[in-house]
Coordinates of C-alpha atoms in Angstrom, one line a residue:
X25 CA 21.6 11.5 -18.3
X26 CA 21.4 10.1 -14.8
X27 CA 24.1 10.3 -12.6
X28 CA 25.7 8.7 -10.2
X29 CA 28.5 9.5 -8.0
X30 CA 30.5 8.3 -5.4
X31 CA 30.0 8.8 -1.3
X32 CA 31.6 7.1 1.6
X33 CA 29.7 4.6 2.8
X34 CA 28.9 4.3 6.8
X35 CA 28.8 0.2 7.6
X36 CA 28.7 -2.1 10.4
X37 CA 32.7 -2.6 11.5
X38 CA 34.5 -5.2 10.3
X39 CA 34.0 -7.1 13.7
X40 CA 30.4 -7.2 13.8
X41 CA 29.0 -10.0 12.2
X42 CA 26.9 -8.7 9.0
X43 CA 24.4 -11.7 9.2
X44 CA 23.1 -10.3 12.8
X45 CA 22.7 -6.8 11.9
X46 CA 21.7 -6.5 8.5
X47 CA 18.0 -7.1 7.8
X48 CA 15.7 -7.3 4.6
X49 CA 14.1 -3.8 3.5
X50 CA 11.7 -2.3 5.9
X51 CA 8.6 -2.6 3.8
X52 CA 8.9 -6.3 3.8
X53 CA 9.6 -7.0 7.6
X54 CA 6.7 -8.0 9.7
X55 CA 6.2 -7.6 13.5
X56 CA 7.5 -10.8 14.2
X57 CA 10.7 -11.3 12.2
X58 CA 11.8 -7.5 13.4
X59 CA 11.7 -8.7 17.0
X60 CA 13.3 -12.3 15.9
X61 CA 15.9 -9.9 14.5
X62 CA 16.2 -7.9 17.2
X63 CA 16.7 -10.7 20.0
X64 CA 19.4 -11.7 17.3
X65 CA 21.1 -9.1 18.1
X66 CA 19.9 -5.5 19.7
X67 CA 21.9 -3.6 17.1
X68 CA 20.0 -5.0 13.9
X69 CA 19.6 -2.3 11.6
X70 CA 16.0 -3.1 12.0
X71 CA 15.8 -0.8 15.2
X72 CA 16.5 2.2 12.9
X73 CA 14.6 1.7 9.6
X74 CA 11.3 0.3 11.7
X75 CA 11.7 2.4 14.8
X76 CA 9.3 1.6 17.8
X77 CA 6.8 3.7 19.4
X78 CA 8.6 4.9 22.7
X79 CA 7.4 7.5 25.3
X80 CA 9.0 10.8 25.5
X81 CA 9.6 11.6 21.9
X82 CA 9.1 11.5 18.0
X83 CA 10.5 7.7 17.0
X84 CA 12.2 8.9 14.3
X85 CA 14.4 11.5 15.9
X86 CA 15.1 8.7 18.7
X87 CA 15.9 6.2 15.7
X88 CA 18.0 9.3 14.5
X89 CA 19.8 9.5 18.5
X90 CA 20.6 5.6 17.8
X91 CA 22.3 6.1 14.7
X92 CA 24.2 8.5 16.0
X93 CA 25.4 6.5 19.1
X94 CA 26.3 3.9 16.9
X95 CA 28.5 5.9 15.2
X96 CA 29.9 7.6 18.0
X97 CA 30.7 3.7 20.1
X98 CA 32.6 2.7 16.1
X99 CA 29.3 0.0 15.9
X100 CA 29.0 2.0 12.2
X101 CA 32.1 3.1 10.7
X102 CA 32.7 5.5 7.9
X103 CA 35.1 4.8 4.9
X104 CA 38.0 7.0 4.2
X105 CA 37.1 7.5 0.5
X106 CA 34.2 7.9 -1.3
X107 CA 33.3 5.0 -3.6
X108 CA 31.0 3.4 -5.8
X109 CA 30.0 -0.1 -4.1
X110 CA 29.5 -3.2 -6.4
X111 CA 26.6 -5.5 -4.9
X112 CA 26.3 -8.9 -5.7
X113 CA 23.2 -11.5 -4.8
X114 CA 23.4 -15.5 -5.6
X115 CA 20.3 -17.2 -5.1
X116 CA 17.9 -19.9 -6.1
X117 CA 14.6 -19.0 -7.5
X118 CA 12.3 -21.7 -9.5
X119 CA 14.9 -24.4 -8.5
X120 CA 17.7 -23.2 -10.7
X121 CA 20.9 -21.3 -9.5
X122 CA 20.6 -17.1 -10.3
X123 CA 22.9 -14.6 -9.9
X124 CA 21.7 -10.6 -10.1
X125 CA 24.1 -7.5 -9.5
X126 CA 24.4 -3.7 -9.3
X127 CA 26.1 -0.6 -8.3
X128 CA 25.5 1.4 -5.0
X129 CA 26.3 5.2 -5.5
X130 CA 24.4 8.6 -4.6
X131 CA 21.8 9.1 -7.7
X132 CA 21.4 12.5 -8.4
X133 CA 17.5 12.9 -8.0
X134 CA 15.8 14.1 -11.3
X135 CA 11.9 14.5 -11.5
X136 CA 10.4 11.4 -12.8
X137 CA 10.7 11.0 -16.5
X138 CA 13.9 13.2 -16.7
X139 CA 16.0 10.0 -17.0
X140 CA 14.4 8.3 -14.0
X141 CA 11.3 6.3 -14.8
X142 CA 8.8 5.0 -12.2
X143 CA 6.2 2.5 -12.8
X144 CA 4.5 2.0 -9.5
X145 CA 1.8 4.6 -8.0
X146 CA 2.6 5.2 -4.2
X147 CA 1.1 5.5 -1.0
X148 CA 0.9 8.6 1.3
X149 CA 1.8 6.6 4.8
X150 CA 5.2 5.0 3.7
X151 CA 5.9 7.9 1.4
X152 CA 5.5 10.9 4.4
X153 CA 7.0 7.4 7.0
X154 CA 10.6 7.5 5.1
X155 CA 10.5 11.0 4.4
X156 CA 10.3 11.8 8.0
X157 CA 12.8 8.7 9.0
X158 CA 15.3 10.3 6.4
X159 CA 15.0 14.4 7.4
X160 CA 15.7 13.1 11.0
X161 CA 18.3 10.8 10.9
X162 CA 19.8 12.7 8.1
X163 CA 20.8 9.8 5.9
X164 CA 19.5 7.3 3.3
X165 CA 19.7 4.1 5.1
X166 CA 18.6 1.6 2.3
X167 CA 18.7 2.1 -1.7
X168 CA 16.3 2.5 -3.9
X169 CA 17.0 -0.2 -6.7
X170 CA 16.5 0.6 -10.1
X171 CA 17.6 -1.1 -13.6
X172 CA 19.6 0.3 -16.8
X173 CA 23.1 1.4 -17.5
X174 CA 23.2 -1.9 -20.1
X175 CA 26.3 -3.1 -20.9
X176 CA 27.9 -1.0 -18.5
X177 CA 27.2 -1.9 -14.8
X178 CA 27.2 -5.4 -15.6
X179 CA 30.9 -5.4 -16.6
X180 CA 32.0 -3.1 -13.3
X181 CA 30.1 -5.5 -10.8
X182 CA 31.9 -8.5 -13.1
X183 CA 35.0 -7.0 -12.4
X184 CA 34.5 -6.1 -9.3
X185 CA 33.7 -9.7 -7.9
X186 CA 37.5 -10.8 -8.5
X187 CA 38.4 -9.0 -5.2
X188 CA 37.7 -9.8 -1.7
X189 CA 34.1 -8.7 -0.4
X190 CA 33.4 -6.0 2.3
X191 CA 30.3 -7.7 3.1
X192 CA 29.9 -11.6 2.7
X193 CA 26.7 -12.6 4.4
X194 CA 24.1 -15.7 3.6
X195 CA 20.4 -14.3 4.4
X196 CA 17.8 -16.9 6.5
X197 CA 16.1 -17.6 3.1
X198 CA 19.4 -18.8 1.7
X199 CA 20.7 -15.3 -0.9
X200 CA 24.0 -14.7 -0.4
X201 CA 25.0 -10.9 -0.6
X202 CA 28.6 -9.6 -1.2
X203 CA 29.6 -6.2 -1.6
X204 CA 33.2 -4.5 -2.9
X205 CA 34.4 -1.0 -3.0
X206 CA 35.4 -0.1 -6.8
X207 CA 38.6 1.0 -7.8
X208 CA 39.2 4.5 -8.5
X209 CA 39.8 3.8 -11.7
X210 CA 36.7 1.7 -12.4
X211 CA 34.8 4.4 -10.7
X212 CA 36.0 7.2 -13.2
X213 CA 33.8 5.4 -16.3
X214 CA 30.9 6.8 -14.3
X215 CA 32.0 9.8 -13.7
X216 CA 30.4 10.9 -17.5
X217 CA 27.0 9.3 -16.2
X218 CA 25.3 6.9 -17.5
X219 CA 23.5 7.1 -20.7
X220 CA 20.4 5.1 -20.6
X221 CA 17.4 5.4 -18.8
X222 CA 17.0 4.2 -15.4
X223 CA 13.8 2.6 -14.2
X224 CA 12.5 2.5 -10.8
X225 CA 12.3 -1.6 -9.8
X226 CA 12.1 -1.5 -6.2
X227 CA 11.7 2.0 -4.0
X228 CA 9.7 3.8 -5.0
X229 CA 8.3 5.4 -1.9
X230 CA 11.6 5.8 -1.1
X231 CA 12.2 7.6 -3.6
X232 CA 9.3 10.2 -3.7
X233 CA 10.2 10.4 -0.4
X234 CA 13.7 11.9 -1.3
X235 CA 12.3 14.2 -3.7
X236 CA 9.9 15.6 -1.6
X237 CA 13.3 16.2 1.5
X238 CA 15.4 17.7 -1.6
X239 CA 12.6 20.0 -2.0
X240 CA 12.1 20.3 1.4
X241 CA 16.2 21.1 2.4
X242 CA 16.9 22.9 -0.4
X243 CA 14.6 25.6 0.7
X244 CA 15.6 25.7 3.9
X245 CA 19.7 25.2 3.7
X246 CA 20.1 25.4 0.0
X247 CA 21.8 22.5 -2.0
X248 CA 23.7 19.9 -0.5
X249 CA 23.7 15.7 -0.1
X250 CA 19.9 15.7 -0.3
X251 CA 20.2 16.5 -4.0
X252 CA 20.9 12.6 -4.0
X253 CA 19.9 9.3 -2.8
X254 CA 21.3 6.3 -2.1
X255 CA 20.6 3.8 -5.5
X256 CA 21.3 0.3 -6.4
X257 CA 21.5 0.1 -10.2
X258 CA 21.4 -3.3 -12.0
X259 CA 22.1 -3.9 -15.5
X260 CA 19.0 -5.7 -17.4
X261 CA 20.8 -7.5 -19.9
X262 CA 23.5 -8.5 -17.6
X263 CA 22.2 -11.0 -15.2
X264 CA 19.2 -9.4 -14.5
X265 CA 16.9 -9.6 -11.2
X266 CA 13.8 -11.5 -11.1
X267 CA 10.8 -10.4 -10.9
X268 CA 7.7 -12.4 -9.1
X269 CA 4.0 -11.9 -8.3
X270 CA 2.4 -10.6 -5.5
X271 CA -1.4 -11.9 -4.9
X272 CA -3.8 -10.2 -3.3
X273 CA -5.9 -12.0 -0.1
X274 CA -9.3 -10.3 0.0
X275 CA -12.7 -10.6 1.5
X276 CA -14.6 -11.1 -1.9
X277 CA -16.5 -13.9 -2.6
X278 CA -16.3 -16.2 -5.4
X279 CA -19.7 -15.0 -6.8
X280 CA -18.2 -11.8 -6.8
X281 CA -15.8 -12.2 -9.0
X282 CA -17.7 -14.6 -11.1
X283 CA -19.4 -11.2 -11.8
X284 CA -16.4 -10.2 -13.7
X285 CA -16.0 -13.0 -16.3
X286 CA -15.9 -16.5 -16.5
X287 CA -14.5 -18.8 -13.7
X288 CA -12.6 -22.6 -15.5
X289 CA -12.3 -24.9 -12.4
X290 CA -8.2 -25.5 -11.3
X291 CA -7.7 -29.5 -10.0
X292 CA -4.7 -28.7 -7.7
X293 CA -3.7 -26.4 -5.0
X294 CA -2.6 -22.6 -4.7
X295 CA 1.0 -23.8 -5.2
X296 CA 0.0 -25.6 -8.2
X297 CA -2.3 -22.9 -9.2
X298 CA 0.4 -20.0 -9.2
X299 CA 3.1 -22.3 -11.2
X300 CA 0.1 -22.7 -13.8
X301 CA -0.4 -19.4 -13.6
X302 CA 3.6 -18.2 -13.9
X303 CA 4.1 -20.9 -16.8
X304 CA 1.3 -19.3 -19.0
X305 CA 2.2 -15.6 -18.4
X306 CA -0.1 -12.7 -18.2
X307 CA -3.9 -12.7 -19.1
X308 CA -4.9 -15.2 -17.0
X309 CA -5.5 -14.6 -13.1
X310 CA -6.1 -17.5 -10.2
X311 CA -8.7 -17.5 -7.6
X312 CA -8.3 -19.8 -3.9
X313 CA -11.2 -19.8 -1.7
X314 CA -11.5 -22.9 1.3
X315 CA -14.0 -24.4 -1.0
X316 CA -12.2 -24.4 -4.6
X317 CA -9.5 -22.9 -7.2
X318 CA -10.4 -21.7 -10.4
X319 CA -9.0 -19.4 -13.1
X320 CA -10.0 -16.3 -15.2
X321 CA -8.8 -15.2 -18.6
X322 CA -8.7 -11.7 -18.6
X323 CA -9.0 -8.8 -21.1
X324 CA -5.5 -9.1 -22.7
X325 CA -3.1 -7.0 -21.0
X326 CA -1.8 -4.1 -22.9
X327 CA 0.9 -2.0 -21.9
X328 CA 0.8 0.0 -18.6
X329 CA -2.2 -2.5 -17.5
X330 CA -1.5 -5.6 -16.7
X331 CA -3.0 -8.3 -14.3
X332 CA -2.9 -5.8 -11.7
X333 CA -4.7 -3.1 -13.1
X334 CA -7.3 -5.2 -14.3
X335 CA -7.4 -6.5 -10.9
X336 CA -7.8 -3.1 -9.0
X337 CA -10.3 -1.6 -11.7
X338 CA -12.8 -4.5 -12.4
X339 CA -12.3 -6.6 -9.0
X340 CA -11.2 -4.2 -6.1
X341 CA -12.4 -1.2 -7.4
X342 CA -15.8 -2.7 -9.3
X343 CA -17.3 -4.7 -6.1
X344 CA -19.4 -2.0 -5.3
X345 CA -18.4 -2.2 -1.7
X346 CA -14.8 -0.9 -0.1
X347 CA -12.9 -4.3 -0.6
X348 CA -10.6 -5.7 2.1
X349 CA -7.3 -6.5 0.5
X350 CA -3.5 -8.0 1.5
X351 CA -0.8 -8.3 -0.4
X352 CA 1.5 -11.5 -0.1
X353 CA 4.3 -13.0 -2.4
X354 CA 4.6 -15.6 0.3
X355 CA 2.3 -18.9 -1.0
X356 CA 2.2 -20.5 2.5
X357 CA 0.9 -17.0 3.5
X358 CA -1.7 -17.2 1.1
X359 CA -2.5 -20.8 1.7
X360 CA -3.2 -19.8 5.6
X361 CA -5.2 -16.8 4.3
X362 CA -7.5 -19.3 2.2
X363 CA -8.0 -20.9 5.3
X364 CA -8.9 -18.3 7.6
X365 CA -11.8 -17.5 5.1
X366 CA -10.3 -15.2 2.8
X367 CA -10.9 -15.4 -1.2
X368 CA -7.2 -15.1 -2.8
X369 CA -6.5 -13.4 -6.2
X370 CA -3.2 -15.4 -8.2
X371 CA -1.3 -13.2 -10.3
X372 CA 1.2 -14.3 -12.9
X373 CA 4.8 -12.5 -13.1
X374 CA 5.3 -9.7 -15.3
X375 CA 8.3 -9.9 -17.5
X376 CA 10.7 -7.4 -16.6
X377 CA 10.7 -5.7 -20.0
X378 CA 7.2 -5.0 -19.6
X379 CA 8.3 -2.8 -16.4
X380 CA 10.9 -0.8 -18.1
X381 CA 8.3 -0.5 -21.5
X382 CA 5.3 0.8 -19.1
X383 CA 7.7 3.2 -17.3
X384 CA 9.9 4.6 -20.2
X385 CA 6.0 5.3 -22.3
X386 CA 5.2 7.0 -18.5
X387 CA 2.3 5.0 -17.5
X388 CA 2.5 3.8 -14.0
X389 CA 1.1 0.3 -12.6
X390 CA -1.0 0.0 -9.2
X391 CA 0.7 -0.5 -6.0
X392 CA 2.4 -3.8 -4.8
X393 CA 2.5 -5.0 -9.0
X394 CA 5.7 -6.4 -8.8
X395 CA 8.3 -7.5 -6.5
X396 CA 11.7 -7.6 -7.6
X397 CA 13.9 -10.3 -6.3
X398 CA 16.1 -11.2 -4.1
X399 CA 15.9 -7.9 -2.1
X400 CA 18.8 -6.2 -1.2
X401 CA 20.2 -6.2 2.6
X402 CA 19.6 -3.7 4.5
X403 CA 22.7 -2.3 6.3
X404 CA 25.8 -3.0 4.1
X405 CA 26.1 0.2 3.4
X406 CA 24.0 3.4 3.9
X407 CA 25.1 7.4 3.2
X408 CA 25.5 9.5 6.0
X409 CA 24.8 13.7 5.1
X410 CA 26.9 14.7 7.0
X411 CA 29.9 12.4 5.9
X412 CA 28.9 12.7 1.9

């Protein structure tokens, strides 16, 4: 039984404008769009989730200083009450008009497979990164974002979204985000938890990260707000996220992967290639070089291995040679990789039922096999320790 209860949030003030501070999650910002952000506007939440090298000290206890300050000058401001938070994104993905929505609460953090599922394997850097970010600043400053509670987060958020918003910001790529403080009484139909499993979609470096401070802070201070993390939990059957691929730019060559199985010439672009590829589904991967596009039907996927595990074992893994490799979900990324001489690997979405089957049977997926959109904003509300 997973649960999650309420905490007052800490938020930009009311006078700040949300659209210059808020930013998308840290793992998904390059160099360039977190200065873009920061000339935006110096107190983008950016400067504390992607802190800069700076002489004279650790940048995650100076990130922790700024958060600090900003609470101390009222730039962040913490509610009264604690709450649970609905979150709401509208969006457009595949030309038609989406909606996807959640709860934001303080998840009570249970090993994995104890009614918290993961299907991604992690990587030290991030994991140790946002361990280290969170012990210093004391705080969860983005969600994790899971999926479950069926049939009952979907009708909170519903109900939720007849009130005025908190938070009511359009992102650069067009999502619009809104956030609402529940209603005591809405609140209270948590308060028995919720009775379904909850699978990791987006976070989970975060996440392992939090387990490992828990650990970590329980030993040292006993228990205490660590015992939870900040989660955003959206209901599958209830206007559920989507989920999209992220291809890989490597330096194989074609012959390479020819190696592998059986390469069918593609007569269009990468664009065209990947919508191909996302109308037919798993079992079939693209390949983009400067000189050509071709596909390759694959062993049929089977569950806990999809496109991206076939990909890492027989591709990555099998060249024979340590294998350069990017990840992008961006396509006019991939087309200027393709250019600049790399070989790109296509990947087809995997249904989101697939994600929850792999996790709930506790086999996990390779890194960067899924991205779950739109992403939450970073910034609408975080969960300060010390004001739990």
């Amino acid at each position: 039984m997973a649960v999650l209860e309420p905490f007052r949030a800490v938020r930009f003030a009311p006078r700040i404008d949300a659209g210059l501070v808020t930013s998308p999650p840290y793992d998904v910002i390059s160099d360039a769009q977190r200065e873009g952000l920061l000339e935006a506007d110096p107190h983008n939440i950016v400067r504390i989730i992607l802190p800069s090298a700076a002489p004279g000290g650790d940048r995650f206890t100076q990130a922790a200083a700024e958060f600090r300050r900003w609470l101390a000058a009222g730039i962040l401001v913490a509610d009264a009450e604690p709450a649970h938070y609905a979150y709401r994104m509208d969006y457009e993905v595949g030309g038609r008009a989406r909606s996807t929505g959640g709860l934001i609460g303080a998840l009570v953090l249970e090993e994995p497979g104890q009614g918290i599922f993961v299907h991604e394997h992690t990587m030290p850097k991030p994991r140790s990164e946002r361990r280290d970010l969170t012990r210093a600043a004391r705080a969860n400053l983005e969600p994790i974002w899971l999926t479950g509670g069926d049939g009952v987060i979907g009708p909170l958020v519903a109900a939720a979204g007849d009130g005025q918003p908190l938070v009511d910001v359009t992102d650069p790529v067009g999502v619009r985000h809104r956030a609402w403080a529940l209603a005591p009484a809405a609140s209270a139909a948590l308060a028995a938890g919720i009775d379904t499993p909850l699978v990791i979609a987006d976070g989970h470096h975060r996440f392992a990260a939090s387990l490992a401070l828990r650990d970590e802070l329980r030993a040292a201070e006993g228990p205490g707000p660590w015992d939870a993390t900040l989660a955003l939990v959206s209901d599958p059957t209830d206007e559920p996220p989507s989920l999209l691929p992220i291809h890989r730019l490597t330096d194989l060559t074609a012959a390479e992967v020819a190696a592998a199985g059986t390469l069918e010439p593609f007569a269009g672009d990468a664009a065209a290639l990947a919508g191909h590829l996302a109308a037919g589904g798993p079992g079939t991967i693209g390949l983009a070089t400067a000189a050509g596009r071709w596909t390759m039907a694959i062993d049929p996927p089977t569950l806990g291995a999809p496109d991206t595990s076939w990909v890492a074992t027989h591709l990555l893994e099998g060249a024979g040679r340590a294998v350069e490799v990017a990840y992008e979900h961006d396509l006019d990324a991939v087309a200027a990789g393709v250019s600049a001489g790399r070989l790109a690997i296509l990947l087809a979405p995997i249904p989101v039922r697939t994600v929850i089957e792999t996790a709930l049977a506790g086999k996990v997926m390779p890194p960067k096999s899924t991205l779950f959109w739109p992403k939450p904003r970073t910034g609408v509300v975080m969960r300060d320790f010390e004001r739990p």
